[in-house]
Every structure is written in structure tokens, then in C-alpha cells.
mmCIF file of C-alpha atoms in Angstrom:
data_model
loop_
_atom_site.group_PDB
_atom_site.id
_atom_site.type_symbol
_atom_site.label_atom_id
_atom_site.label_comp_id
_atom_site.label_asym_id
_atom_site.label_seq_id
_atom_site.Cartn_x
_atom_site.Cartn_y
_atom_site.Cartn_z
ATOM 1 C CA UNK A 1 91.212 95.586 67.103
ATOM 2 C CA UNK A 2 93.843 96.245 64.945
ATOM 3 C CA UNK A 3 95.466 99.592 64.791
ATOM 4 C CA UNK A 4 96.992 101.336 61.232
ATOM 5 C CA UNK A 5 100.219 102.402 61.903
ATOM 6 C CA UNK A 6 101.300 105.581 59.770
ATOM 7 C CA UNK A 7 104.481 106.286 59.988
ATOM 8 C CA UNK A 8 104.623 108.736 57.243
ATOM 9 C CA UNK A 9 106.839 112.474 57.556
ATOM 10 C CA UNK A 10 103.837 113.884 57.377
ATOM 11 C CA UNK A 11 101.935 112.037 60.261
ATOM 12 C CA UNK A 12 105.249 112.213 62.369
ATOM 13 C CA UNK A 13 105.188 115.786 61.568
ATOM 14 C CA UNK A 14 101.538 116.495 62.309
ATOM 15 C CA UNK A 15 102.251 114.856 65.802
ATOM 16 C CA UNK A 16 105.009 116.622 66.394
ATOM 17 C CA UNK A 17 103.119 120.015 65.144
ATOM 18 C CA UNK A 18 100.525 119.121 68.276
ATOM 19 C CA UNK A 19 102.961 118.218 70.805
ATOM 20 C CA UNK A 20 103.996 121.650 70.748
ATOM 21 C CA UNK A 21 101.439 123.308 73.088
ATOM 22 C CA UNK A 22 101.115 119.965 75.340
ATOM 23 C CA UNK A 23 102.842 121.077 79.104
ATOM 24 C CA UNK A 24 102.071 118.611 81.759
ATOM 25 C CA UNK A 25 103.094 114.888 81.605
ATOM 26 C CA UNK A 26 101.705 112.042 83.384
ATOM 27 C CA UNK A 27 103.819 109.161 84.786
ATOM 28 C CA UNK A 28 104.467 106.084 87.049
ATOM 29 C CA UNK A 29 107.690 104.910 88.561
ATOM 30 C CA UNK A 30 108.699 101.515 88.892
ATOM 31 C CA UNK A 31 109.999 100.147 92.279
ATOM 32 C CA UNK A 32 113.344 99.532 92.438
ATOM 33 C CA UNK A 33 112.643 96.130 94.038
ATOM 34 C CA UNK A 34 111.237 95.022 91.215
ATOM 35 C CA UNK A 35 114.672 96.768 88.990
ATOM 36 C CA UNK A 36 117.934 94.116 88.275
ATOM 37 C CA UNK A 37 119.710 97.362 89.157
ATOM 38 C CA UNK A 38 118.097 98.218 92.229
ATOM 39 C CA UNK A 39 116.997 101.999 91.181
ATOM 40 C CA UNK A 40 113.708 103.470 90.648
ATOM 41 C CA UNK A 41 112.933 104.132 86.979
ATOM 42 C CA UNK A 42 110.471 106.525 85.856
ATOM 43 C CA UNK A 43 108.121 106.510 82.744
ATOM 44 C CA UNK A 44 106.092 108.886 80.948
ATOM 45 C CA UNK A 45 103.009 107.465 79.169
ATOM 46 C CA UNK A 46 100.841 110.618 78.516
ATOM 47 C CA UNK A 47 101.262 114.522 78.031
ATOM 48 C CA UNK A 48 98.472 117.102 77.994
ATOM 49 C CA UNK A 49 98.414 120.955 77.722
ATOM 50 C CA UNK A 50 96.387 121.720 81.077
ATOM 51 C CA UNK A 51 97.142 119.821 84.873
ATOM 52 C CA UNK A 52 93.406 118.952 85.017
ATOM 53 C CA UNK A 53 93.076 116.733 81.910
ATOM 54 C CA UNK A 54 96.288 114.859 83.449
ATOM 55 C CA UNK A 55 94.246 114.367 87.289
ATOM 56 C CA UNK A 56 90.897 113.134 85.457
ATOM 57 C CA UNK A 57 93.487 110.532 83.606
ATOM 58 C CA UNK A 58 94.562 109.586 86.642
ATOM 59 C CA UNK A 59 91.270 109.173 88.343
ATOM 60 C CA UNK A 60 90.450 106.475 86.109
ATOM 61 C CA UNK A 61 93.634 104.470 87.391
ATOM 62 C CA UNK A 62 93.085 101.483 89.687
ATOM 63 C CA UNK A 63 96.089 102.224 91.764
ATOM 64 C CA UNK A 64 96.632 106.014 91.648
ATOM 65 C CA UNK A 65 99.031 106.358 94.408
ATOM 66 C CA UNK A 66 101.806 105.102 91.649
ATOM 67 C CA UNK A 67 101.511 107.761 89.245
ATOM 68 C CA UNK A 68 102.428 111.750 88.877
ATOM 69 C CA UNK A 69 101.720 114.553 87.274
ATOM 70 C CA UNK A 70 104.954 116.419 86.535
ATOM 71 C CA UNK A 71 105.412 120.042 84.188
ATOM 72 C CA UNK A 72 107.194 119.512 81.070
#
């Protein structure tokens, strides 16, 4: 599938406009075995405006012991 990229003011604005009431961010850290550095890194990959919306996302994760739920 290929996906239609708007990068417009308006679209950035629109998703900015919606971001607003989003509160709870979902995340996974990266070992810091696997890091040239040798720390953990963290990294968000999804935000939602209620804790619950975040655990069902991460109920449908193969390995969910990596990833966290964390308030914005």
C-alpha cells in the first residue's frame, strides 16, 4: 500500500490541533547492549488521551514486557 503524504500547514496544523488533548504515551526502550554507546535509549511511537487505549495497544504486542506506558 502506498500512503499520501500531506505535508501541508494545514494538515500539520490539524495534527497538531488533536495532539492537544492526547496525555499518555506509549514506548519501548532499546537495550543498551545492543547501543554503540552502551546506554539505554528510549522511544515513543504512540500517544493517546486515556491509559486504557495505551494497555489494549500494548496487548496486541508480541513481546510486551519491552514497552511502557508513561504520562505526558
Amino acid at each position: 500500500m502506498t500512503y499520501e503524504y500531506l505535508m501541508t500547514a494545514a494538515a500539520k496544523k490539524a495534527a497538531a490541533d488533536k495532539k492537544d488533548g492526547l496525555k499518555w504515551a506509549v514506548g519501548y526502550t532499546i537495550p543498551a547492549d545492543t547501543q554503540d554507546d552502551h546506554t539505554e535509549k528510549l522511544h515513543i511511537f504512540a500517544i493517546f488521551e486515556n491509559p486504557v487505549n495505551a494497555e489494549m495497544l500494548i496487548d496486541t504486542m508480541q513481546d510486551k514486557s519491552r514497552f511502557f506506558i508513561t504520562r505526558m
